[in-house]
PDB file of C-alpha atoms and ligand atoms in Angstrom:
ATOM      1  CA  MET D 245       0.189  -0.195   0.101  1.00 36.00           C
ATOM      2  CA  ALA D 246       1.249   3.495  -0.956  1.00 37.00           C
ATOM      3  CA  THR D 247       2.124   6.028   1.911  1.00 37.00           C
ATOM      4  CA  GLU D 248       2.713   9.722   1.577  1.00 39.00           C
ATOM      5  CA  SER D 249       6.295  10.910   2.918  1.00 40.00           C
ATOM      6  CA  ARG D 250       5.723  13.647   5.314  1.00 43.00           C
ATOM      7  CA  ASN D 251       6.123  16.861   3.351  1.00 42.00           C
ATOM      8  CA  GLY D 252       6.157  14.878  -0.252  1.00 40.00           C
ATOM      9  CA  ASP D 253       9.464  14.008  -1.710  1.00 42.00           C
ATOM     10  CA  ASN D 254       9.984  17.314  -4.281  1.00 42.00           C
ATOM     11  CA  THR D 255      10.491  19.880  -2.157  1.00 45.00           C
ATOM     12  CA  GLY D 256       8.666  23.322  -3.288  1.00 54.00           C
ATOM     13  CA  ALA D 257       5.672  20.971  -5.127  1.00 78.00           C
ATOM     14  CA  ALA D 258       2.557  22.612  -3.600  1.00 86.00           C
ATOM     15  CA  ILE D 259       0.762  20.353  -0.632  1.00 91.00           C
ATOM     16  CA  VAL D 260      -2.690  22.024  -1.488  1.00 95.00           C
ATOM     17  CA  GLN D 261      -4.038  22.236  -4.770  1.00 96.00           C
ATOM     18  CA  VAL D 262      -8.009  23.400  -5.213  1.00 97.00           C
ATOM     19  CA  ILE D 263      -9.360  23.324  -8.803  1.00 97.00           C
ATOM     20  CA  ASP D 264     -11.946  24.507 -10.042  1.00 97.00           C
ATOM     21  CA  VAL D 265     -13.778  23.296  -6.704  1.00 98.00           C
ATOM     22  CA  VAL D 266     -18.072  24.199  -6.774  1.00 98.00           C
ATOM     23  CA  ARG D 267     -19.677  23.025  -3.353  1.00 98.00           C
ATOM     24  CA  THR D 268     -23.518  23.506  -3.627  1.00 97.00           C
ATOM     25  CA  TYR D 269     -26.159  22.570  -0.925  1.00 95.00           C
ATOM     26  CA  ARG D 270     -29.882  21.661  -1.278  1.00 92.00           C
ATOM     27  CA  LEU D 271     -32.352  24.273   0.546  1.00 89.00           C
ATOM     28  CA  GLY D 272     -35.786  23.242  -0.284  1.00 91.00           C
ATOM     29  CA  SER D 273     -36.293  23.395  -3.981  1.00 91.00           C
ATOM     30  CA  SER D 274     -33.570  25.837  -4.438  1.00 92.00           C
ATOM     31  CA  ASN D 275     -29.588  25.325  -4.447  1.00 91.00           C
ATOM     32  CA  VAL D 276     -26.913  27.752  -2.286  1.00 93.00           C
ATOM     33  CA  PHE D 277     -23.694  28.618  -3.711  1.00 95.00           C
ATOM     34  CA  ALA D 278     -20.911  28.227  -1.045  1.00 97.00           C
ATOM     35  CA  LEU D 279     -18.541  27.726  -3.103  1.00 98.00           C
ATOM     36  CA  ARG D 280     -18.347  29.071  -7.345  1.00 97.00           C
ATOM     37  CA  GLY D 281     -15.035  27.988  -8.655  1.00 97.00           C
ATOM     38  CA  VAL D 282     -12.138  28.200  -6.226  1.00 97.00           C
ATOM     39  CA  ASP D 283      -8.303  27.622  -7.626  1.00 97.00           C
ATOM     40  CA  LEU D 284      -5.952  27.872  -4.753  1.00 96.00           C
ATOM     41  CA  THR D 285      -2.369  26.742  -4.869  1.00 95.00           C
ATOM     42  CA  VAL D 286      -0.867  26.457  -1.046  1.00 95.00           C
ATOM     43  CA  ALA D 287       3.389  26.177  -0.829  1.00 94.00           C
ATOM     44  CA  PRO D 288       4.694  23.946   1.906  1.00 94.00           C
ATOM     45  CA  GLY D 289       5.308  25.264   5.077  1.00 95.00           C
ATOM     46  CA  THR D 290       3.410  28.798   4.703  1.00 96.00           C
ATOM     47  CA  PHE D 291       0.719  30.283   6.950  1.00 97.00           C
ATOM     48  CA  VAL D 292      -1.844  31.170   4.627  1.00 97.00           C
ATOM     49  CA  ALA D 293      -5.246  33.388   5.703  1.00 97.00           C
ATOM     50  CA  LEU D 294      -8.707  32.899   4.486  1.00 97.00           C
ATOM     51  CA  LYS D 295     -10.202  35.862   4.836  1.00 96.00           C
ATOM     52  CA  GLY D 296     -14.104  36.875   4.015  1.00 95.00           C
ATOM     53  CA  ARG D 297     -17.138  37.950   5.721  1.00 93.00           C
ATOM     54  CA  SER D 298     -19.787  35.346   7.580  1.00 94.00           C
ATOM     55  CA  GLY D 299     -21.112  33.287   4.648  1.00 95.00           C
ATOM     56  CA  SER D 300     -18.517  33.695   1.987  1.00 96.00           C
ATOM     57  CA  GLY D 301     -17.562  30.266   2.290  1.00 97.00           C
ATOM     58  CA  LYS D 302     -14.527  29.932   4.575  1.00 97.00           C
ATOM     59  CA  THR D 303     -15.736  27.228   6.691  1.00 97.00           C
ATOM     60  CA  THR D 304     -16.881  24.783   3.316  1.00 98.00           C
ATOM     61  CA  LEU D 305     -13.891  25.435   2.091  1.00 98.00           C
ATOM     62  CA  LEU D 306     -11.455  24.070   4.937  1.00 97.00           C
ATOM     63  CA  ASN D 307     -14.200  21.420   5.436  1.00 96.00           C
ATOM     64  CA  CYS D 308     -13.275  19.782   1.713  1.00 97.00           C
ATOM     65  CA  ILE D 309      -9.819  20.795   2.041  1.00 97.00           C
ATOM     66  CA  GLY D 310      -9.590  18.392   4.932  1.00 95.00           C
ATOM     67  CA  GLY D 311     -12.010  15.707   3.788  1.00 93.00           C
ATOM     68  CA  LEU D 312     -14.580  16.058   6.051  1.00 93.00           C
ATOM     69  CA  ASP D 313     -16.985  17.495   3.039  1.00 95.00           C
ATOM     70  CA  ARG D 314     -16.834  16.906  -0.326  1.00 96.00           C
ATOM     71  CA  PRO D 315     -17.284  19.470  -3.420  1.00 97.00           C
ATOM     72  CA  THR D 316     -19.868  18.761  -5.580  1.00 97.00           C
ATOM     73  CA  SER D 317     -17.935  19.286  -8.836  1.00 97.00           C
ATOM     74  CA  GLY D 318     -13.734  20.094  -9.426  1.00 97.00           C
ATOM     75  CA  VAL D 319     -10.829  18.457  -7.595  1.00 97.00           C
ATOM     76  CA  ILE D 320      -9.025  18.949  -4.611  1.00 97.00           C
ATOM     77  CA  GLU D 321      -5.394  17.427  -4.154  1.00 96.00           C
ATOM     78  CA  ILE D 322      -3.240  16.815  -0.874  1.00 93.00           C
ATOM     79  CA  PHE D 323       0.342  16.018  -1.614  1.00 89.00           C
ATOM     80  CA  GLY D 324      -0.507  15.500  -4.966  1.00 89.00           C
ATOM     81  CA  ARG D 325      -3.039  13.131  -4.166  1.00 91.00           C
ATOM     82  CA  PRO D 326      -6.872  13.805  -5.304  1.00 94.00           C
ATOM     83  CA  LEU D 327      -9.321  13.066  -1.986  1.00 95.00           C
ATOM     84  CA  ASN D 328     -11.712  12.431  -4.583  1.00 93.00           C
ATOM     85  CA  LYS D 329     -10.074   9.352  -5.333  1.00 93.00           C
ATOM     86  CA  MET D 330     -10.497   8.064  -1.550  1.00 93.00           C
ATOM     87  CA  SER D 331     -13.351   5.995   0.062  1.00 93.00           C
ATOM     88  CA  GLU D 332     -15.093   7.420   3.552  1.00 92.00           C
ATOM     89  CA  SER D 333     -12.455   4.959   5.589  1.00 93.00           C
ATOM     90  CA  GLU D 334      -9.813   5.549   3.677  1.00 93.00           C
ATOM     91  CA  LEU D 335     -10.422   9.390   3.518  1.00 92.00           C
ATOM     92  CA  THR D 336     -10.822   8.800   7.343  1.00 91.00           C
ATOM     93  CA  ARG D 337      -8.064   6.900   8.187  1.00 88.00           C
ATOM     94  CA  TRP D 338      -5.706   9.853   5.734  1.00 89.00           C
ATOM     95  CA  ARG D 339      -7.036  13.091   7.661  1.00 90.00           C
ATOM     96  CA  ARG D 340      -6.104  11.629  11.115  1.00 88.00           C
ATOM     97  CA  GLU D 341      -2.783  10.969   9.963  1.00 88.00           C
ATOM     98  CA  HIS D 342      -2.091  14.007   7.587  1.00 92.00           C
ATOM     99  CA  ILE D 343      -4.854  17.090   8.821  1.00 94.00           C
ATOM    100  CA  GLY D 344      -4.794  19.093  12.423  1.00 95.00           C
ATOM    101  CA  PHE D 345      -7.504  20.307  13.072  1.00 96.00           C
ATOM    102  CA  VAL D 346      -8.635  23.673  14.995  1.00 95.00           C
ATOM    103  CA  PHE D 347     -12.191  25.109  15.922  1.00 92.00           C
ATOM    104  CA  GLN D 348     -13.102  28.261  16.982  1.00 91.00           C
ATOM    105  CA  SER D 349     -14.712  26.693  20.075  1.00 89.00           C
ATOM    106  CA  PHE D 350     -12.242  24.219  21.104  1.00 88.00           C
ATOM    107  CA  ALA D 351     -13.981  21.007  20.894  1.00 92.00           C
ATOM    108  CA  LEU D 352     -12.320  19.310  23.587  1.00 95.00           C
ATOM    109  CA  LEU D 353     -13.919  16.406  25.476  1.00 96.00           C
ATOM    110  CA  PRO D 354     -14.691  18.084  28.618  1.00 95.00           C
ATOM    111  CA  THR D 355     -14.541  15.223  31.097  1.00 96.00           C
ATOM    112  CA  LEU D 356     -11.269  14.203  30.142  1.00 97.00           C
ATOM    113  CA  SER D 357      -7.697  16.104  30.924  1.00 97.00           C
ATOM    114  CA  ALA D 358      -5.919  18.184  28.702  1.00 97.00           C
ATOM    115  CA  TYR D 359      -3.241  15.311  28.688  1.00 98.00           C
ATOM    116  CA  GLU D 360      -5.732  12.800  27.979  1.00 97.00           C
ATOM    117  CA  ASN D 361      -7.766  15.075  25.324  1.00 98.00           C
ATOM    118  CA  VAL D 362      -4.236  15.229  23.175  1.00 97.00           C
ATOM    119  CA  GLU D 363      -3.421  11.361  23.866  1.00 97.00           C
ATOM    120  CA  LEU D 364      -6.353  10.399  22.302  1.00 96.00           C
ATOM    121  CA  MET D 365      -5.417  11.327  18.953  1.00 94.00           C
ATOM    122  CA  PRO D 366      -2.329   9.066  18.553  1.00 94.00           C
ATOM    123  CA  ARG D 367      -4.188   6.183  20.599  1.00 94.00           C
ATOM    124  CA  LEU D 368      -7.144   6.446  17.681  1.00 91.00           C
ATOM    125  CA  ALA D 369      -4.049   6.403  14.899  1.00 89.00           C
ATOM    126  CA  GLY D 370      -3.311   2.849  16.550  1.00 91.00           C
ATOM    127  CA  LYS D 371      -0.209   3.806  17.540  1.00 92.00           C
ATOM    128  CA  GLY D 372       1.849   2.185  20.961  1.00 95.00           C
ATOM    129  CA  ARG D 373       1.376   3.677  24.722  1.00 95.00           C
ATOM    130  CA  LYS D 374       4.591   4.595  24.639  1.00 96.00           C
ATOM    131  CA  ALA D 375       4.245   6.666  21.588  1.00 95.00           C
ATOM    132  CA  CYS D 376       0.863   8.268  22.694  1.00 96.00           C
ATOM    133  CA  HIS D 377       2.686   8.923  26.065  1.00 97.00           C
ATOM    134  CA  GLN D 378       5.603  10.876  24.250  1.00 97.00           C
ATOM    135  CA  GLN D 379       3.876  12.675  21.685  1.00 96.00           C
ATOM    136  CA  ALA D 380       1.121  14.117  23.881  1.00 97.00           C
ATOM    137  CA  ASP D 381       3.812  15.226  26.404  1.00 97.00           C
ATOM    138  CA  SER D 382       6.191  16.730  23.614  1.00 97.00           C
ATOM    139  CA  CYS D 383       2.785  18.649  22.283  1.00 97.00           C
ATOM    140  CA  LEU D 384       1.681  20.168  25.638  1.00 97.00           C
ATOM    141  CA  GLU D 385       4.978  21.383  26.134  1.00 97.00           C
ATOM    142  CA  LEU D 386       5.479  23.013  22.976  1.00 96.00           C
ATOM    143  CA  VAL D 387       2.180  24.919  23.196  1.00 96.00           C
ATOM    144  CA  GLY D 388       3.280  25.928  26.991  1.00 96.00           C
ATOM    145  CA  LEU D 389       1.239  23.667  29.244  1.00 97.00           C
ATOM    146  CA  THR D 390       2.886  21.120  30.967  1.00 97.00           C
ATOM    147  CA  LYS D 391       2.093  21.991  34.182  1.00 97.00           C
ATOM    148  CA  TRP D 392      -1.803  22.509  33.420  1.00 97.00           C
ATOM    149  CA  LYS D 393      -1.785  18.427  31.993  1.00 97.00           C
ATOM    150  CA  HIS D 394      -4.210  17.208  34.343  1.00 97.00           C
ATOM    151  CA  HIS D 395      -6.386  19.745  34.458  1.00 97.00           C
ATOM    152  CA  ARG D 396      -9.951  19.682  32.390  1.00 97.00           C
ATOM    153  CA  PRO D 397     -11.061  22.196  30.025  1.00 96.00           C
ATOM    154  CA  PHE D 398     -13.627  24.014  32.372  1.00 96.00           C
ATOM    155  CA  GLU D 399     -10.662  24.541  35.076  1.00 96.00           C
ATOM    156  CA  MET D 400      -8.970  26.397  32.011  1.00 96.00           C
ATOM    157  CA  SER D 401      -9.134  30.202  30.148  1.00 96.00           C
ATOM    158  CA  GLY D 402     -10.066  30.293  26.693  1.00 96.00           C
ATOM    159  CA  GLY D 403      -6.287  30.806  25.562  1.00 96.00           C
ATOM    160  CA  GLN D 404      -5.047  27.171  27.573  1.00 97.00           C
ATOM    161  CA  GLN D 405      -8.457  25.591  26.081  1.00 97.00           C
ATOM    162  CA  GLN D 406      -7.238  26.316  22.499  1.00 96.00           C
ATOM    163  CA  ARG D 407      -3.665  25.371  23.131  1.00 97.00           C
ATOM    164  CA  VAL D 408      -5.218  22.246  24.566  1.00 98.00           C
ATOM    165  CA  ALA D 409      -6.930  22.292  20.931  1.00 97.00           C
ATOM    166  CA  ILE D 410      -3.875  22.856  19.266  1.00 97.00           C
ATOM    167  CA  ALA D 411      -1.820  20.533  20.860  1.00 97.00           C
ATOM    168  CA  ARG D 412      -4.234  17.663  20.133  1.00 97.00           C
ATOM    169  CA  ALA D 413      -4.138  18.758  16.460  1.00 96.00           C
ATOM    170  CA  LEU D 414      -0.315  18.463  16.515  1.00 96.00           C
ATOM    171  CA  ALA D 415      -0.164  15.025  17.878  1.00 95.00           C
ATOM    172  CA  ASN D 416       0.003  13.156  15.201  1.00 93.00           C
ATOM    173  CA  HIS D 417       2.815  15.303  13.561  1.00 93.00           C
ATOM    174  CA  PRO D 418       0.471  16.461  10.506  1.00 94.00           C
ATOM    175  CA  SER D 419       1.531  18.044   7.414  1.00 93.00           C
ATOM    176  CA  LEU D 420      -1.438  20.233   7.050  1.00 96.00           C
ATOM    177  CA  MET D 421      -3.185  22.583   9.666  1.00 97.00           C
ATOM    178  CA  LEU D 422      -6.698  23.191   9.666  1.00 97.00           C
ATOM    179  CA  ALA D 423      -7.728  26.279  11.525  1.00 98.00           C
ATOM    180  CA  ASP D 424     -11.229  27.631  11.872  1.00 97.00           C
ATOM    181  CA  GLU D 425     -11.787  31.146  13.313  1.00 96.00           C
ATOM    182  CA  PRO D 426      -9.480  29.812  16.019  1.00 96.00           C
ATOM    183  CA  THR D 427      -9.262  33.558  17.650  1.00 96.00           C
ATOM    184  CA  GLY D 428     -12.902  34.006  17.652  1.00 94.00           C
ATOM    185  CA  GLU D 429     -13.458  33.502  21.073  1.00 93.00           C
ATOM    186  CA  LEU D 430     -10.548  34.978  22.616  1.00 95.00           C
ATOM    187  CA  ASP D 431     -10.096  38.713  23.631  1.00 95.00           C
ATOM    188  CA  SER D 432      -7.374  40.237  21.269  1.00 95.00           C
ATOM    189  CA  THR D 433      -4.412  39.917  23.712  1.00 96.00           C
ATOM    190  CA  THR D 434      -5.370  36.263  23.974  1.00 96.00           C
ATOM    191  CA  GLY D 435      -5.689  36.070  20.115  1.00 96.00           C
ATOM    192  CA  ARG D 436      -2.392  37.683  19.942  1.00 96.00           C
ATOM    193  CA  GLU D 437      -0.709  35.137  21.750  1.00 96.00           C
ATOM    194  CA  ILE D 438      -2.690  31.979  19.761  1.00 97.00           C
ATOM    195  CA  LEU D 439      -1.710  33.899  16.599  1.00 97.00           C
ATOM    196  CA  GLY D 440       1.972  34.315  17.602  1.00 97.00           C
ATOM    197  CA  LEU D 441       2.001  30.216  18.664  1.00 97.00           C
ATOM    198  CA  PHE D 442       0.339  28.888  15.083  1.00 97.00           C
ATOM    199  CA  LEU D 443       3.644  31.087  13.437  1.00 97.00           C
ATOM    200  CA  ARG D 444       5.975  29.634  15.536  1.00 96.00           C
ATOM    201  CA  ILE D 445       4.686  26.157  15.053  1.00 96.00           C
ATOM    202  CA  VAL D 446       4.704  26.946  11.084  1.00 96.00           C
ATOM    203  CA  LYS D 447       8.015  28.147  11.655  1.00 95.00           C
ATOM    204  CA  GLU D 448       9.788  25.435  13.719  1.00 93.00           C
ATOM    205  CA  GLN D 449       7.881  22.396  12.506  1.00 91.00           C
ATOM    206  CA  GLY D 450       7.776  23.298   9.098  1.00 91.00           C
ATOM    207  CA  LEU D 451       3.887  22.321   8.364  1.00 94.00           C
ATOM    208  CA  THR D 452       1.089  24.219   6.289  1.00 97.00           C
ATOM    209  CA  LEU D 453      -1.571  26.245   8.033  1.00 98.00           C
ATOM    210  CA  LEU D 454      -4.369  27.007   6.249  1.00 98.00           C
ATOM    211  CA  MET D 455      -6.733  29.329   8.744  1.00 98.00           C
ATOM    212  CA  ALA D 456      -9.882  31.000   7.987  1.00 97.00           C
ATOM    213  CA  THR D 457     -10.564  33.645  10.197  1.00 95.00           C
ATOM    214  CA  HIS D 458     -12.515  37.790  10.323  1.00 89.00           C
ATOM    215  CA  ASP D 459      -9.670  38.432  12.825  1.00 91.00           C
ATOM    216  CA  PRO D 460      -8.034  41.325  11.393  1.00 92.00           C
ATOM    217  CA  LEU D 461      -4.779  40.627  13.765  1.00 94.00           C
ATOM    218  CA  VAL D 462      -4.066  37.924  11.263  1.00 95.00           C
ATOM    219  CA  ASP D 463      -2.461  39.954   8.703  1.00 95.00           C
ATOM    220  CA  GLU D 464       0.743  40.160  10.762  1.00 95.00           C
ATOM    221  CA  TYR D 465       1.308  36.950  10.766  1.00 96.00           C
ATOM    222  CA  ALA D 466       0.249  35.135   7.530  1.00 97.00           C
ATOM    223  CA  ASP D 467       2.710  34.624   4.994  1.00 96.00           C
ATOM    224  CA  LEU D 468      -0.654  34.751   2.219  1.00 95.00           C
ATOM    225  CA  ILE D 469      -3.368  36.315   2.364  1.00 96.00           C
ATOM    226  CA  VAL D 470      -6.750  34.907   0.379  1.00 96.00           C
ATOM    227  CA  ARG D 471      -9.971  37.060   0.020  1.00 96.00           C
ATOM    228  CA  LEU D 472     -13.207  34.898  -0.553  1.00 97.00           C
ATOM    229  CA  GLN D 473     -16.631  36.639  -1.378  1.00 96.00           C
ATOM    230  CA  ASP D 474     -19.414  34.978  -2.203  1.00 96.00           C
ATOM    231  CA  GLY D 475     -17.608  31.444  -2.368  1.00 97.00           C
ATOM    232  CA  GLN D 476     -15.147  33.008  -4.686  1.00 97.00           C
ATOM    233  CA  ILE D 477     -11.595  33.904  -4.228  1.00 96.00           C
ATOM    234  CA  VAL D 478     -11.464  37.862  -5.023  1.00 94.00           C
ATOM    235  CA  THR D 479      -7.417  38.265  -3.694  1.00 85.00           C
ATOM    236  CA  ALA D 480      -4.615  36.552  -2.644  1.00 71.00           C
ATOM    237  CA  GLY D 481      -1.470  37.956  -2.140  1.00 69.00           C
TER     238      GLY D 481
HETATM  239  P1  ADP P 587     -17.935  30.990   6.697  1.00 75.97           P
HETATM  240  O1  ADP P 587     -17.300  30.016   7.122  1.00 75.97           O
HETATM  241  O2  ADP P 587     -17.132  32.187   5.304  1.00 75.97           O
HETATM  242  O3  ADP P 587     -18.919  32.243   7.267  1.00 75.97           O
HETATM  243  P2  ADP P 587     -19.985  29.191   5.401  1.00 75.97           P
HETATM  244  O4  ADP P 587     -18.643  27.860   4.541  1.00 75.97           O
HETATM  245  O5  ADP P 587     -19.889  28.316   6.674  1.00 75.97           O
HETATM  246  O6  ADP P 587     -18.980  30.566   5.916  1.00 75.97           O
HETATM  247  O7  ADP P 587     -20.810  29.166   4.139  1.00 75.97           O
HETATM  248  C1  ADP P 587     -21.349  29.439   2.979  1.00 75.97           C
HETATM  249  C2  ADP P 587     -22.440  29.274   2.508  1.00 75.97           C
HETATM  250  O8  ADP P 587     -22.561  28.177   2.452  1.00 75.97           O
HETATM  251  C3  ADP P 587     -23.376  30.290   3.520  1.00 75.97           C
HETATM  252  O9  ADP P 587     -24.229  30.884   2.273  1.00 75.97           O
HETATM  253  C4  ADP P 587     -23.855  29.407   4.394  1.00 75.97           C
HETATM  254  O10 ADP P 587     -25.153  29.526   4.586  1.00 75.97           O
HETATM  255  C5  ADP P 587     -24.228  28.263   3.149  1.00 75.97           C
HETATM  256  N1  ADP P 587     -24.043  26.593   3.740  1.00 75.97           N
HETATM  257  C6  ADP P 587     -22.698  26.143   4.928  1.00 75.97           C
HETATM  258  N2  ADP P 587     -23.056  25.023   4.899  1.00 75.97           N
HETATM  259  C7  ADP P 587     -24.342  24.689   4.565  1.00 75.97           C
HETATM  260  C8  ADP P 587     -25.306  23.576   4.739  1.00 75.97           C
HETATM  261  N3  ADP P 587     -24.741  22.485   5.373  1.00 75.97           N
HETATM  262  N4  ADP P 587     -26.489  23.463   4.252  1.00 75.97           N
HETATM  263  C9  ADP P 587     -26.952  24.524   3.489  1.00 75.97           C
HETATM  264  N5  ADP P 587     -26.037  25.797   3.510  1.00 75.97           N
HETATM  265  C10 ADP P 587     -25.358  25.731   3.417  1.00 75.97           C
HETATM  266 MG1   MG P 588     -17.221  29.936   8.751  1.00 75.97          MG
END
């Protein structure tokens, strides 16, 4: 069975290639166009901000890129691999191995400690006990939460919870991180800390980050800003 190398064998090749992607949703008797022909190429090791108003299609695009949703037409290739050729079970496994997700509302499991939330990811990926433990500890250290590892989400601030979620997203060493409005529920000081942490992770770990946001602070951190309007990219630069 073929497996992809982490950042691809040919450095410089696109990590994400979105080709003429359309996504429509059926709403009663009419179609809602969430994406109307999106083309996007993302180079490895970059921090890309996906900006645009509410309803412009950011979440839909991230979900299609991460394999949580499927385009109505068009192709998405990640590390040169077309997602539409994968079955649901292949896609689930692939997602676990290669993609880290971070959401606005943190989406942590409330009854588990920070450590247990992070450790669950390598466990679901079938890693051994020792590897799970090491990965959870090193990811919590990376986000500066070693001292908080035994606390549960409700005992932590919003910024700390988002750090746990980032550690969880990193736990299987993904090549691509997708973050949907990760600073949306944080005050601007905490938002800055989180954006700084994302930037450090991109630079130190060499991974690629695609972040949907309408937070103006992101302009200072991202390598590339892509603007979506009514399901179409209006500017990239
Ligand atoms: P954003 O993340 O930029 O706010 P979304 O991708 O969530 O935008 O939504 C884009 C458009 O698609 C909106 O008009 C939204 O109402 C519509 N949409 C998204 N998901 C669905 C769905 N599951 N069913 C119907 N319409 C949807
Ligand atoms: Mg959204």
